[in-house]
Short mmCIF file of C-alpha atoms and ligand atoms in Angstrom, two decimals:
data_model
loop_
_atom_site.label_atom_id
_atom_site.label_comp_id
_atom_site.label_asym_id
_atom_site.label_seq_id
_atom_site.Cartn_x
_atom_site.Cartn_y
_atom_site.Cartn_z
CA MET A 29 84.95 54.80 37.46
CA THR A 30 88.62 53.49 37.41
CA THR A 31 89.64 50.67 36.31
CA GLN A 32 90.94 49.03 39.55
CA THR A 33 87.76 49.11 41.08
CA PRO A 34 86.07 44.86 40.91
CA ALA A 35 82.56 45.42 37.96
CA ILE A 36 80.65 43.96 41.22
CA ARG A 37 81.19 44.62 45.37
CA ILE A 38 77.98 43.25 47.63
CA SER A 39 78.87 42.99 51.04
CA ASP A 40 76.92 41.36 53.63
CA MET A 41 73.64 42.88 51.55
CA ASP A 42 70.07 42.41 53.38
CA LYS A 43 66.73 42.54 51.55
CA TYR A 44 63.42 42.25 52.78
CA PHE A 45 59.46 42.86 50.64
CA GLY A 46 58.26 43.99 54.88
CA THR A 47 58.48 42.05 57.05
CA PHE A 48 60.07 39.09 54.64
CA HIS A 49 63.06 38.01 54.52
CA VAL A 50 63.93 37.59 50.78
CA LEU A 51 67.82 38.61 50.51
CA ARG A 52 70.25 36.88 53.76
CA LYS A 53 74.03 38.86 54.02
CA ILE A 54 74.73 38.25 50.76
CA ASN A 55 78.63 38.40 49.27
CA LEU A 56 80.09 39.15 45.63
CA GLU A 57 82.28 39.83 44.04
CA VAL A 58 82.02 39.84 39.87
CA ALA A 59 85.59 40.78 38.07
CA ARG A 60 85.63 42.99 35.59
CA GLY A 61 85.03 40.74 32.98
CA GLU A 62 84.08 37.86 34.54
CA ARG A 63 81.24 36.19 33.50
CA ILE A 64 78.75 34.74 36.30
CA VAL A 65 75.09 32.01 36.66
CA ILE A 66 73.28 31.87 38.79
CA CYS A 67 71.47 29.97 39.60
CA GLY A 68 68.65 27.47 42.01
CA PRO A 69 65.10 27.15 42.60
CA SER A 70 61.54 29.86 41.91
CA GLY A 71 61.34 31.84 44.75
CA SER A 72 65.22 31.32 45.93
CA GLY A 73 65.78 35.54 45.35
CA LYS A 74 67.84 35.40 41.62
CA SER A 75 65.20 37.44 40.13
CA THR A 76 65.60 39.86 42.90
CA LEU A 77 69.25 39.77 44.11
CA ILE A 78 70.33 40.88 40.15
CA ARG A 79 67.19 43.53 40.69
CA CYS A 80 69.01 45.69 43.39
CA ILE A 81 72.07 45.11 41.49
CA ASN A 82 70.42 48.34 39.83
CA ARG A 83 68.56 50.21 41.61
CA LEU A 84 65.09 48.28 40.89
CA GLU A 85 64.89 47.48 43.54
CA GLU A 86 66.27 48.99 46.73
CA TYR A 87 68.15 46.61 49.38
CA GLU A 88 67.73 47.67 53.81
CA GLY A 89 71.05 46.25 54.81
CA GLY A 90 75.01 45.40 54.08
CA SER A 91 75.77 47.80 50.56
CA ILE A 92 76.51 47.25 46.75
CA ASN A 93 79.18 49.50 44.67
CA VAL A 94 79.19 49.18 41.17
CA LEU A 95 82.42 50.57 38.74
CA GLY A 96 83.52 51.69 42.31
CA THR A 97 80.26 54.13 42.79
CA GLU A 98 78.26 53.28 46.14
CA LEU A 99 74.92 52.03 45.38
CA ASP A 100 73.10 53.96 47.63
CA ASP A 101 70.82 56.85 47.40
CA ASN A 102 72.62 59.40 45.97
CA ILE A 103 70.35 59.34 42.66
CA ASP A 104 74.01 60.74 41.13
CA ASN A 105 75.36 57.09 41.71
CA ILE A 106 72.25 55.10 41.09
CA ASP A 107 72.04 57.28 37.58
CA ALA A 108 75.52 56.49 37.30
CA ILE A 109 75.16 52.40 38.60
CA ARG A 110 71.75 52.46 35.63
CA ARG A 111 74.41 53.48 32.29
CA GLU A 112 76.78 51.35 33.26
CA THR A 113 74.56 48.71 33.39
CA GLY A 114 72.05 46.29 31.27
CA MET A 115 69.25 44.20 31.90
CA VAL A 116 67.33 41.79 30.06
CA PHE A 117 64.35 40.32 31.51
CA GLN A 118 62.12 37.09 30.70
CA HIS A 119 59.30 38.65 29.61
CA PHE A 120 61.74 40.65 27.43
CA ASN A 121 59.86 44.65 28.52
CA LEU A 122 60.22 45.85 24.62
CA PHE A 123 58.32 48.42 24.51
CA PRO A 124 55.27 47.71 23.08
CA HIS A 125 54.33 51.38 20.53
CA MET A 126 58.01 51.69 19.64
CA THR A 127 59.13 49.75 16.29
CA ILE A 128 62.34 47.83 16.81
CA LEU A 129 65.14 50.86 15.75
CA ASP A 130 63.48 53.15 18.20
CA ASN A 131 63.48 50.85 21.14
CA CYS A 132 66.84 50.91 20.55
CA THR A 133 67.47 54.43 20.24
CA LEU A 134 65.72 55.56 23.20
CA ALA A 135 67.80 55.52 26.21
CA PRO A 136 71.18 56.49 24.26
CA MET A 137 69.53 59.42 22.89
CA LEU A 138 67.13 60.35 26.35
CA VAL A 139 70.02 59.79 29.04
CA ARG A 140 74.02 59.74 26.64
CA LYS A 141 72.14 62.51 24.98
CA GLN A 142 73.58 61.46 21.07
CA SER A 143 72.02 63.05 18.08
CA ARG A 144 68.66 60.53 16.38
CA ALA A 145 72.00 59.80 13.63
CA GLU A 146 74.55 58.54 15.52
CA ALA A 147 71.13 56.80 17.51
CA GLU A 148 70.92 54.65 14.94
CA GLU A 149 73.99 53.89 13.50
CA VAL A 150 75.16 52.58 16.48
CA ALA A 151 71.26 50.34 16.82
CA MET A 152 71.82 48.71 12.97
CA GLN A 153 75.71 48.17 14.65
CA TYR A 154 73.72 46.00 17.80
CA LEU A 155 71.28 44.58 15.60
CA THR A 156 73.18 43.64 12.98
CA ARG A 157 75.56 42.27 15.86
CA VAL A 158 71.94 40.36 16.82
CA LYS A 159 71.37 39.07 13.98
CA ILE A 160 68.14 40.89 12.56
CA PRO A 161 68.84 44.03 10.85
CA GLU A 162 66.04 43.91 8.00
CA GLN A 163 63.14 44.23 11.38
CA ALA A 164 64.58 47.32 12.46
CA ASP A 165 61.00 49.17 10.97
CA LYS A 166 59.14 46.58 12.88
CA TYR A 167 57.29 46.47 16.17
CA PRO A 168 57.93 44.93 18.42
CA GLY A 169 53.88 41.98 17.97
CA GLN A 170 55.68 41.72 14.63
CA LEU A 171 58.49 39.13 16.28
CA SER A 172 59.11 36.82 17.65
CA GLY A 173 60.17 36.05 20.77
CA GLY A 174 63.79 34.90 20.18
CA GLN A 175 64.04 38.13 17.49
CA GLN A 176 62.53 40.54 20.72
CA GLN A 177 65.13 38.79 22.98
CA ARG A 178 67.28 39.85 20.75
CA VAL A 179 65.65 43.39 20.27
CA ALA A 180 65.88 43.70 23.67
CA ILE A 181 70.03 42.51 23.93
CA ALA A 182 70.63 43.93 21.21
CA ARG A 183 68.66 47.20 23.14
CA ALA A 184 70.15 46.91 26.08
CA LEU A 185 74.12 46.60 24.28
CA CYS A 186 72.96 50.11 22.63
CA MET A 187 74.93 52.43 25.24
CA LYS A 188 77.29 50.17 26.15
CA PRO A 189 76.59 49.11 29.64
CA GLU A 190 80.38 47.93 31.24
CA ILE A 191 77.93 45.56 32.88
CA MET A 192 75.07 42.91 31.20
CA LEU A 193 72.67 41.12 33.35
CA PHE A 194 69.62 38.45 31.80
CA ASP A 195 67.60 37.36 34.38
CA GLU A 196 65.54 33.95 32.64
CA PRO A 197 66.33 35.30 29.49
CA THR A 198 65.41 31.73 27.09
CA SER A 199 63.28 30.87 29.94
CA ALA A 200 60.26 32.84 28.35
CA LEU A 201 61.28 31.23 23.83
CA ASP A 202 59.74 28.34 22.54
CA PRO A 203 62.59 25.15 23.35
CA GLU A 204 63.83 25.83 18.88
CA MET A 205 64.07 29.66 19.75
CA ILE A 206 66.54 29.32 22.61
CA SER A 207 69.74 28.95 20.57
CA GLU A 208 69.19 31.96 19.19
CA VAL A 209 69.53 33.60 22.29
CA LEU A 210 72.02 32.00 23.88
CA ASP A 211 74.25 32.38 20.16
CA VAL A 212 74.20 36.24 21.29
CA MET A 213 75.00 35.78 25.06
CA VAL A 214 78.47 33.45 24.26
CA GLY A 215 79.33 35.68 22.31
CA LEU A 216 79.14 38.55 23.84
CA ALA A 217 80.69 36.38 26.51
CA ASN A 218 83.86 35.71 24.52
CA ASP A 219 83.69 39.56 24.02
CA GLY A 220 84.54 40.03 27.88
CA MET A 221 81.87 42.00 28.44
CA THR A 222 81.62 41.48 33.06
CA MET A 223 77.72 39.06 33.50
CA ILE A 224 75.53 38.03 35.32
CA CYS A 225 72.99 35.34 34.04
CA VAL A 226 70.17 33.79 36.30
CA THR A 227 69.84 30.38 33.35
CA HIS A 228 68.66 26.68 34.07
CA GLU A 229 70.86 26.78 31.19
CA MET A 230 73.16 24.16 31.69
CA GLY A 231 75.35 23.87 28.39
CA PHE A 232 75.36 27.84 29.10
CA ALA A 233 76.35 27.65 32.27
CA ARG A 234 79.16 25.07 31.12
CA GLN A 235 80.77 26.87 28.41
CA VAL A 236 81.61 30.23 29.64
CA ALA A 237 80.50 31.30 33.03
CA ASP A 238 83.44 31.53 35.44
CA ARG A 239 82.19 30.80 37.96
CA VAL A 240 78.51 28.83 38.81
CA ILE A 241 75.96 30.15 42.22
CA PHE A 242 74.05 28.68 43.63
CA MET A 243 70.78 30.19 45.35
CA SER A 244 68.66 28.66 48.24
CA ASP A 245 65.86 30.99 50.17
CA GLY A 246 67.65 34.27 49.32
CA GLU A 247 71.10 32.50 50.15
CA ILE A 248 74.05 32.15 48.04
CA VAL A 249 74.62 28.58 49.45
CA GLU A 250 77.28 27.46 47.09
CA GLN A 251 80.04 28.98 44.33
CA ALA A 252 82.03 27.27 41.82
CA PRO A 253 83.26 26.85 37.89
CA PRO A 254 81.32 25.14 36.29
CA THR A 255 83.01 22.15 36.32
CA GLU A 256 83.60 21.39 40.32
CA PHE A 257 80.34 22.90 40.39
CA PHE A 258 78.59 20.14 38.44
CA GLU A 259 80.52 17.15 38.94
CA THR A 260 81.17 17.71 42.49
CA PRO A 261 78.34 19.91 44.29
CA LYS A 262 78.99 20.03 47.60
CA HIS A 263 75.95 20.96 49.18
CA ALA A 264 72.65 18.28 49.60
CA ARG A 265 70.01 21.88 48.71
CA THR A 266 72.29 22.00 45.59
CA GLN A 267 72.71 18.22 44.74
CA ALA A 268 68.67 17.84 44.83
CA PHE A 269 67.94 20.78 43.30
CA LEU A 270 70.67 19.43 39.64
CA GLY A 271 69.07 15.57 40.51
CA GLN A 272 65.86 17.75 39.24
CA ILE A 273 67.45 19.94 36.09
CA LEU A 274 70.17 18.06 35.01
P1 ADP B 322 63.64 33.92 42.36
O1 ADP B 322 63.99 35.33 40.24
O2 ADP B 322 64.98 33.15 41.76
O3 ADP B 322 62.01 32.64 41.54
P2 ADP B 322 62.23 36.36 43.12
O4 ADP B 322 63.97 37.00 43.38
O5 ADP B 322 61.97 36.29 42.02
O6 ADP B 322 62.40 34.60 43.25
O7 ADP B 322 61.33 36.34 44.74
C1 ADP B 322 62.20 36.12 45.84
C2 ADP B 322 60.88 35.38 47.10
O8 ADP B 322 60.71 36.81 47.18
C3 ADP B 322 59.22 35.61 46.39
O9 ADP B 322 59.48 34.26 47.81
C4 ADP B 322 58.70 36.08 45.23
O10 ADP B 322 57.41 36.07 45.75
C5 ADP B 322 58.44 37.40 46.60
N1 ADP B 322 58.76 38.43 46.33
C6 ADP B 322 59.25 38.89 44.97
N2 ADP B 322 59.41 40.49 44.06
C7 ADP B 322 58.12 40.07 45.60
C8 ADP B 322 58.16 42.05 45.58
N3 ADP B 322 58.10 43.28 44.94
N4 ADP B 322 56.65 42.07 46.71
C9 ADP B 322 56.92 40.85 47.43
N5 ADP B 322 57.17 39.54 47.60
C10 ADP B 322 57.93 39.31 46.53
MG1 MG B 323 63.23 35.11 39.01
#
């Protein structure tokens, strides 16, 4: 994985669910260190797009290249890409029967072959970074939604990924917990992490995004830096969407 290549290059990518054409000729290049926000109506294909990037979904046409590696059927390539792409979901997806610490050490021990001591040390660093080291021995069900989402971010970071993918990380949270999660994401952005965030938190988009992408009906309809995107949206569908959420 060389440093000259973009973080992600998606070329003419098509995806179907059965006969339903969910993603249509997607072209997207993400530079290393770039922060992308994706927004758009429910059902427009945002989750499916980012799930394709780490092969949680397969795609049918075109190509995806991540950090110089082709995302094809080669399992070694898929594994290599998954190691470098951390994913945070709307519903946290922590392992409920494992402690917070074990949630964070499992993949580094299994995949990165770290010793338990090494993995625990890294996990405690990231749990400290998301401001919940004192919760390490608890179980997910004992934590608030905001705390669980911060654990999910820490868990992803423990794999030392090059790229972080966020799928509406705050939309299942009570309003008072949204900022504690966004603060962690802003910190990551400021550290230069390559990020793709599906979110409707437009304050976050204005603050950290290099580019905002609007999707509708399986297509990238419009993309622009945040100021331009919010002040002068060009496409009627973008204008209608922004009119509803702002
Ligand atoms: P978004 O994240 O923008 O709300 P999704 O990517 O979740 O949109 O879904 C895009 C479309 O694909 C929706 O119409 C959804 O119902 C459909 N879809 C999503 N996942 C599946 C699936 N596993 N099988 C069939 N259809 C799906
Ligand atoms: Mg979605």
